[in-house]
Amino acid sequence: MTAMTDAVGVEPVLDIQNLRVTFQTNDGPVAAVRGVDISVSKGETVAIVGESGSGKSQTMMAAMGLLSDNGRAEGRVLYRGEDILGLPLKRLNTVRGARITMIFQEPMTSLDPLYSIERQLCEPMIEHGGLGRKAAAARALDLLKLVGIPAPEDKIKAYPYELSGGQRQRVMIAMALANDPDVLIADEPTTALDVTTQAQILELLADLQKRIGIAVVFITHDLGIVRRIADRVVVMKDGEVVEAGQTAKIFDHPAHPYTRMLLDAEPEGEKPPVGEDKPIVIDGQKVGVSFAIPRGFMKQPVLFHAVEDVSLVVREGQTLGIVGESGSGKSTLGRALLQLLPHSGRVHFDGQDISNAGKQVMRPLRRQMQLVFQDPFGSLSPRMTVGQVVTEGLLVHEPGLSAGERDRRACQVLEEVSLDPAMRNRYPHEFSGGQRQRIAIARTMVLKPRLVVLDEPTSALDRTVQKQIVELLRGLQAEHRLTYVFISHDLAVVRALADTVVVMKTGKVVEAGPTAAIFEAPRDPYTRDLIAAAALEPMHGRVVGA
Amino acid sequence: MLGYVLRRLFTAIPTLFFIVTGAFFLIRVAPGGPFNLERPLEAKVMENLNKIYHLDKPLWEQYLYYLGNLMRGDFGPSFVYRDFSVSELFASGLPVSVQIGASALVLALVFGTLLGVAAALRQNQPADYGVVGLATLGITIPTFVIAPLLSLVFGVWLGWLPAGGWGDGAFANKVLPVVTLALPQIAVVTRLTRGAMIEAMRSHHIRTARAYGLKPWTVVVVHALRSAILPVVSYAGPAAAALLTGSVVVETIFGIPGIGRYFVQAALNRDYTLVMGTVIVIAIFIIIFNLVVDLLYALIDPRVRLG
C-alpha cells in the first residue's frame, strides 16, 4: 500500500485506512468490508473494481457516512489529514457535498422527482458556498452548460422526469462540481446508460478532471472503462483488496488469479457459420409496430412508430443479433416476431404465415417459440419452486405427463444448464442472478423449442457471469440446433454469439449484415459510434466449436 | 387549473344524479314506511298522511316530483321531525358537525404527521415501538368505547370538562368529542406517514441529499416528507368527507346536535326525504374532497398532470 502512495509522490487528499464495515442482519453480523486501504491524490483517478457483492460501493458509502442504519464502519477515513469517520453530522456535512461529492449508479432515481433541476442544483451551493438564490441559479446555469446539457436555459426549469437518463447523470455531475470539490466519488456512474451516452459521460468526466484537477474515485465492474480512465486500480473481492497498482501493470501483469479472471471475462470467440442450405426458421418482411398515444378526449391519438419496415431472415442454427440503444425498438421487434404484439408486414415461421395469427394457430407453435427476459429477478415467480417454474410450460403443452415424468424432465434440463437438480425444490430468491438466468433458460429448453428470442439475457449480470451464460447459450445452440434472436445493447456479447447483426435506431434498421462485416467495416456512422463507444478488444479471430 | 376544476364539478352532476336515483329507489325497496309506527295509525289518518306527503302517487311520479323540488334546492319536509324541513335540519346541524369534524381533522393531520415522522426516523427503536403500539391501540379501540371512557374520566371523575352536551358551542364542550373523533384518525395518519417516511428515507434521492451535506431539516422535511405525504393526502380526502359529515357515535354519546345522527335515525324511521338529504350532502362532500385531493396531488408532485 505504501508503495502506491509513493508512486504518486504527493500527499493523498482522501486516505482510507483499514476500513471495516459490518451489517447487523437477522442472520447475525455480516462483514461487507474487511480492512480496506485506498488513497487518492489530487488530479488522480483511482478505480475500484470488483463484482457485485465485493464491497466496493459499501467502502465508499461508509467513508461518506451513508451506510444504512444497520451498518457500522470502523477504521480511519482521512480527508486532508482529518478523520471524517464518525464525525458529528454537522461537522461531517461541511465536507460531504462541499469538499467530497458523489455521483451514483442510478441516474433515474438519484434526483428528487418533486423539485426542479435548478432548485436541486442550487441547494448544495446555498448550503455550502454561501451563495444567494440568484447567484446560485446563475452558477447552476453555467454548470449545466459546462456538462453539455442541450438547451440549458429550458432544462434548468425542468423536472427530473422530463430528462433522459444521460441528461440526469449530467445534472448529477454538475451538482458534484458545483462547490469545486477536491474529491469526486463516482459509483458506477455509467452502468445504467446506453453505450454512446456512457462514452460521452466518461469523456466529460475525464475532460473535467483535466481542467479542474480533482481526485476521482471511480467504482465500476467494467474493466474497459478502467483501462480508459484510471491511473491506478484497486481490485476488490469479498470485502478485501486482493490487488492494487498502476493501471498498466494490473492489466499487463495481473498477479492475483481473481484479477486475471476479471480481465479474462470478455466474451470470446465468434460463431461458426451456418450453411445457406439450412431451412429458414423465421422470416420477417417489412415488419412494423405502432402504438396509439391518446391525446385526450375526442382527439385523434398520435401514432408512434416503434418499429418500421424491418425485414430479416434467420436460418436454423443461426443467431441474429439485434443491437441498438434503449428506445430503438429492438425489444418490440422481438415481441412482434413472436406474435405477442399486433404488427404490420408478414412473419413466416418454418414457412407458415403467422402474421397476426389467432390463438388457435399460435397455441401449438408457442412451444417452439420461446422468450427469455432481461431481468432474472422479476421474471421468475417467487411463490413457485424452481422445479415448478421449469416445468410449468409442460403443463400446457404436454398435459398428459405424470408428475414423476415432469420431475425427471426438470432434473434433466437443470443438469443441462449446469445447475444441481437437487436444488429444484428451492425458491428463486435463494439463487444468484446468474443462476436465475440459467433457470429462465432451462424453462425454455424443457419445451425443446426451435426459436428462442433472448431479450438482453446478460445485461443484468456481472462480466464473469455473462461469459458463463454466453458459453451456456452457445453449447445449447450447438447441441439442439437452436435458432436465436439475440437482443442486446452489449456489442461484445453480440459479437461473440451472432451470425448476422441488425443495428436499430429509432425503430429503423440502420445497418444489417454478417457479424464480422459489421464489426470490422461498419458503414453507417451510428454503427461506428456504437462500436467505438463499446471500446471492444480486437477480434481474437478464434472460432469456437468450429 | 380553473378550467379543470369547473370541468370536474360539471361532471359531478351526472354522478350526483345517479346517486340520487339509486338512493331514492333503494330506500323505497326497504319494507315499511315513515308512518308504520309500533302502534298502527288509523286507516283514515294514514291515508291523509300519505296524501299530504304524496306517498299515494305511483313511485315514478314521486321520483319526478322529488327531482323537480331538488332542482329548486328544496329537499322537502322531514317525515319524522314534523314542522322541520330537511334544509332547516341541515342548516342547524351541519355547522356543528363541520366544526367538530374539521377540528378533529386538523388535529389528526398535525399530530399524525408529527408522530409518523418521529417514529420513522427512529425505526425499530423504543420510541418507534411506542408510537406504533399506540397507533394500533387507537385503530383497534372503537369510538363507542373511547367516548364514554373519556367522558367518565374527564367529565365525571376529574370534573375538568363537561361530560356531554353542546352548551351552545362552548369550547369546553367541544374538547372531548373532537378528541374522540381525532384519536383513531391520528392513529391511521401516523401509520401511513411512518410507512411512507421509512420508504422515502431509503430512496436514492434522499441518499443524494445526505451525500450533499444538506441540513437534516432539509433532508427530512423538504425532500422526504413531501413525497411521504402523498398517501396521507389520498387518505385524508375521504376521511375529511366522513369527519365533516358528522359521526353517529360521537354525536349520540356526547349529545351533540350535528347531522351524523340523522343518517341512522332517518334510515331506521324511513324518513325518505331526510335519508335523501343526507346521501346528497355526503356525496357532495366526497366529490369535493376527491377534487381537493387531486388538486393537492398536482401541487405536490409535478409529474401529475391535471386533465
Coordinates of N, CA and C in Angstrom, one line a residue, chain A residues 31-116:
Chain A
A31 N -19.8 -9.2 7.6 CA -18.7 -8.3 7.3 C -18.7 -8.0 5.8
A32 N -19.0 -6.8 5.4 CA -19.1 -6.5 4.0 C -17.7 -5.9 3.5
V33 N -17.0 -5.2 4.4 CA -15.7 -4.7 4.0 C -14.8 -5.0 5.2
R34 N -13.6 -5.7 4.8 CA -12.8 -6.1 5.9 C -11.4 -5.6 5.8
G35 N -11.2 -4.4 6.3 CA -9.8 -3.8 6.4 C -9.3 -3.4 5.0
V36 N -9.9 -2.3 4.4 CA -9.5 -1.9 3.1 C -8.7 -0.6 3.2
D37 N -7.7 -0.5 2.4 CA -6.9 0.8 2.3 C -7.0 1.3 0.9
I38 N -7.4 2.5 0.8 CA -7.5 3.1 -0.6 C -7.1 4.6 -0.4
S39 N -6.2 5.1 -1.2 CA -6.0 6.5 -1.1 C -6.0 7.1 -2.5
V40 N -6.3 8.4 -2.6 CA -6.3 9.1 -3.9 C -5.7 10.5 -3.7
S41 N -4.9 10.9 -4.7 CA -4.3 12.2 -4.6 C -4.9 13.2 -5.6
K42 N -4.6 14.4 -5.5 CA -5.1 15.5 -6.4 C -4.8 15.1 -7.8
G43 N -5.8 15.2 -8.7 CA -5.6 15.0 -10.1 C -5.5 13.6 -10.5
E44 N -5.7 12.7 -9.6 CA -5.6 11.2 -9.9 C -6.9 10.5 -10.0
T45 N -7.0 9.5 -10.8 CA -8.2 8.7 -10.9 C -7.9 7.3 -10.4
V46 N -8.5 6.9 -9.3 CA -8.4 5.6 -8.8 C -9.6 4.8 -9.1
A47 N -9.5 3.6 -9.7 CA -10.7 2.8 -10.0 C -10.8 1.7 -9.0
I48 N -12.0 1.5 -8.4 CA -12.2 0.3 -7.6 C -13.0 -0.7 -8.4
V49 N -12.4 -1.8 -8.7 CA -13.2 -2.8 -9.5 C -13.5 -4.1 -8.7
G50 N -14.5 -4.8 -9.1 CA -14.9 -6.0 -8.4 C -16.3 -6.3 -8.9
E51 N -16.7 -7.6 -8.6 CA -18.1 -8.0 -9.0 C -19.1 -7.5 -7.9
S52 N -20.4 -7.6 -8.2 CA -21.4 -7.2 -7.3 C -21.2 -8.0 -6.0
G53 N -21.3 -7.4 -4.8 CA -21.1 -8.0 -3.6 C -19.6 -8.0 -3.1
S54 N -18.7 -7.3 -3.9 CA -17.3 -7.3 -3.4 C -17.1 -6.3 -2.4
G55 N -18.1 -5.4 -2.1 CA -17.9 -4.4 -1.1 C -17.4 -3.1 -1.6
K56 N -17.3 -2.9 -2.9 CA -16.6 -1.7 -3.5 C -17.5 -0.5 -3.2
S57 N -18.8 -0.6 -3.4 CA -19.7 0.5 -3.1 C -19.8 0.8 -1.6
Q58 N -19.9 -0.2 -0.8 CA -20.1 0.0 0.6 C -18.8 0.7 1.2
T59 N -17.7 0.4 0.6 CA -16.5 1.1 1.1 C -16.6 2.6 1.1
M60 N -17.1 3.1 -0.1 CA -17.2 4.5 -0.3 C -18.4 5.1 0.5
M61 N -19.5 4.3 0.5 CA -20.6 4.7 1.3 C -20.3 4.9 2.8
A62 N -19.5 4.0 3.3 CA -19.1 4.0 4.7 C -18.2 5.3 4.9
A63 N -17.3 5.5 3.9 CA -16.4 6.6 4.1 C -17.2 7.9 4.1
M64 N -18.3 8.0 3.5 CA -19.1 9.2 3.4 C -20.2 9.2 4.5
G65 N -20.2 8.3 5.3 CA -21.3 8.2 6.4 C -22.6 8.0 5.8
L66 N -22.7 7.2 4.8 CA -24.0 6.9 4.1 C -24.5 5.5 4.3
L67 N -24.0 4.8 5.2 CA -24.4 3.4 5.4 C -25.9 3.4 5.9
S68 N -26.6 2.3 5.6 CA -27.9 2.1 6.1 C -27.8 1.9 7.6
D69 N -29.0 2.1 8.3 CA -29.0 2.1 9.7 C -28.3 0.9 10.4
N70 N -28.4 -0.3 9.7 CA -27.8 -1.5 10.4 C -26.4 -1.6 10.1
G71 N -25.7 -0.7 9.4 CA -24.3 -0.8 9.1 C -23.4 0.0 10.0
R72 N -22.2 -0.5 10.3 CA -21.3 0.1 11.2 C -19.9 0.1 10.6
A73 N -19.2 1.3 10.6 CA -17.9 1.4 10.0 C -16.9 1.6 11.1
E74 N -15.7 1.0 10.9 CA -14.6 1.2 11.8 C -13.3 1.5 10.9
G75 N -12.3 2.0 11.5 CA -11.1 2.4 10.7 C -10.9 3.9 10.7
R76 N -10.2 4.3 9.7 CA -10.0 5.8 9.5 C -10.2 6.2 8.1
V77 N -10.9 7.3 7.9 CA -11.1 7.9 6.6 C -10.5 9.3 6.7
L78 N -9.3 9.5 6.2 CA -8.7 10.8 6.4 C -8.9 11.7 5.2
Y79 N -9.5 12.9 5.4 CA -9.6 13.9 4.4 C -8.7 15.0 4.7
R80 N -7.7 15.2 4.0 CA -6.6 16.2 4.3 C -6.2 16.0 5.7
G81 N -6.0 14.8 6.2 CA -5.4 14.6 7.5 C -6.5 14.5 8.6
E82 N -7.7 14.9 8.3 CA -8.7 14.9 9.4 C -9.6 13.6 9.2
D83 N -9.7 12.9 10.3 CA -10.6 11.7 10.2 C -12.0 12.0 10.2
I84 N -12.7 11.7 9.1 CA -14.1 12.1 9.0 C -15.1 11.0 9.4
L85 N -14.5 9.9 9.7 CA -15.4 8.7 10.1 C -15.9 9.0 11.5
G86 N -17.2 9.0 11.6 CA -17.8 9.2 12.9 C -17.8 10.6 13.4
L87 N -17.6 11.6 12.5 CA -17.7 13.0 12.9 C -19.1 13.3 13.2
P88 N -19.4 14.3 14.1 CA -20.8 14.7 14.3 C -21.3 15.2 12.9
L89 N -22.7 15.0 12.8 CA -23.3 15.2 11.5 C -23.0 16.7 11.0
K90 N -23.0 17.6 11.9 CA -22.8 19.0 11.5 C -21.5 19.2 10.9
R91 N -20.5 18.6 11.5 CA -19.1 18.8 11.0 C -18.9 18.0 9.7
L92 N -19.5 16.8 9.7 CA -19.3 15.9 8.5 C -20.0 16.6 7.3
N93 N -21.1 17.3 7.5 CA -21.7 18.0 6.4 C -21.0 19.2 5.9
T94 N -19.9 19.6 6.5 CA -19.1 20.7 5.9 C -18.1 20.0 4.9
V95 N -18.0 18.7 4.9 CA -17.1 18.0 4.0 C -18.0 17.4 2.9
R96 N -19.0 16.6 3.2 CA -19.9 16.0 2.2 C -20.6 17.1 1.4
G97 N -20.5 16.9 0.1 CA -21.3 17.8 -0.8 C -20.5 19.1 -1.0
A98 N -19.5 19.4 -0.2 CA -18.7 20.6 -0.4 C -17.3 20.2 -0.9
R99 N -16.6 19.4 -0.1 CA -15.2 19.0 -0.5 C -15.2 17.7 -1.1
I100 N -16.1 16.8 -0.7 CA -16.1 15.5 -1.4 C -17.6 15.3 -1.9
T101 N -17.7 15.0 -3.2 CA -19.1 14.8 -3.8 C -19.2 13.5 -4.4
M102 N -20.4 13.1 -4.7 CA -20.7 11.8 -5.2 C -21.6 11.8 -6.4
I103 N -21.4 10.8 -7.3 CA -22.4 10.5 -8.4 C -22.8 9.1 -8.2
F104 N -24.0 8.8 -8.5 CA -24.5 7.4 -8.2 C -24.8 6.6 -9.5
Q105 N -25.0 5.4 -9.3 CA -25.3 4.5 -10.4 C -26.7 4.7 -11.0
E106 N -27.6 5.2 -10.2 CA -29.0 5.2 -10.7 C -29.4 6.6 -11.1
P107 N -29.1 7.0 -12.3 CA -29.4 8.4 -12.7 C -30.9 8.6 -12.7
M108 N -31.7 7.6 -12.9 CA -33.2 7.8 -12.9 C -33.8 8.2 -11.6
T109 N -33.2 7.7 -10.5 CA -33.8 8.0 -9.2 C -33.0 8.8 -8.2
S110 N -31.8 9.2 -8.7 CA -30.9 9.9 -7.7 C -31.3 11.4 -7.5
L111 N -32.2 11.9 -8.4 CA -32.6 13.2 -8.2 C -34.1 13.2 -7.6
D112 N -34.4 14.2 -6.8 CA -35.7 14.2 -6.2 C -36.8 14.6 -7.3
P113 N -37.7 13.7 -7.5 CA -38.7 13.9 -8.6 C -39.6 15.1 -8.4
L114 N -39.6 15.6 -7.2 CA -40.6 16.6 -6.9 C -40.1 18.1 -7.0
Y115 N -38.8 18.2 -7.3 CA -38.2 19.6 -7.4 C -37.5 19.8 -8.7
S116 N -37.5 21.0 -9.1 CA -36.9 21.3 -10.4 C -35.3 21.1 -10.3

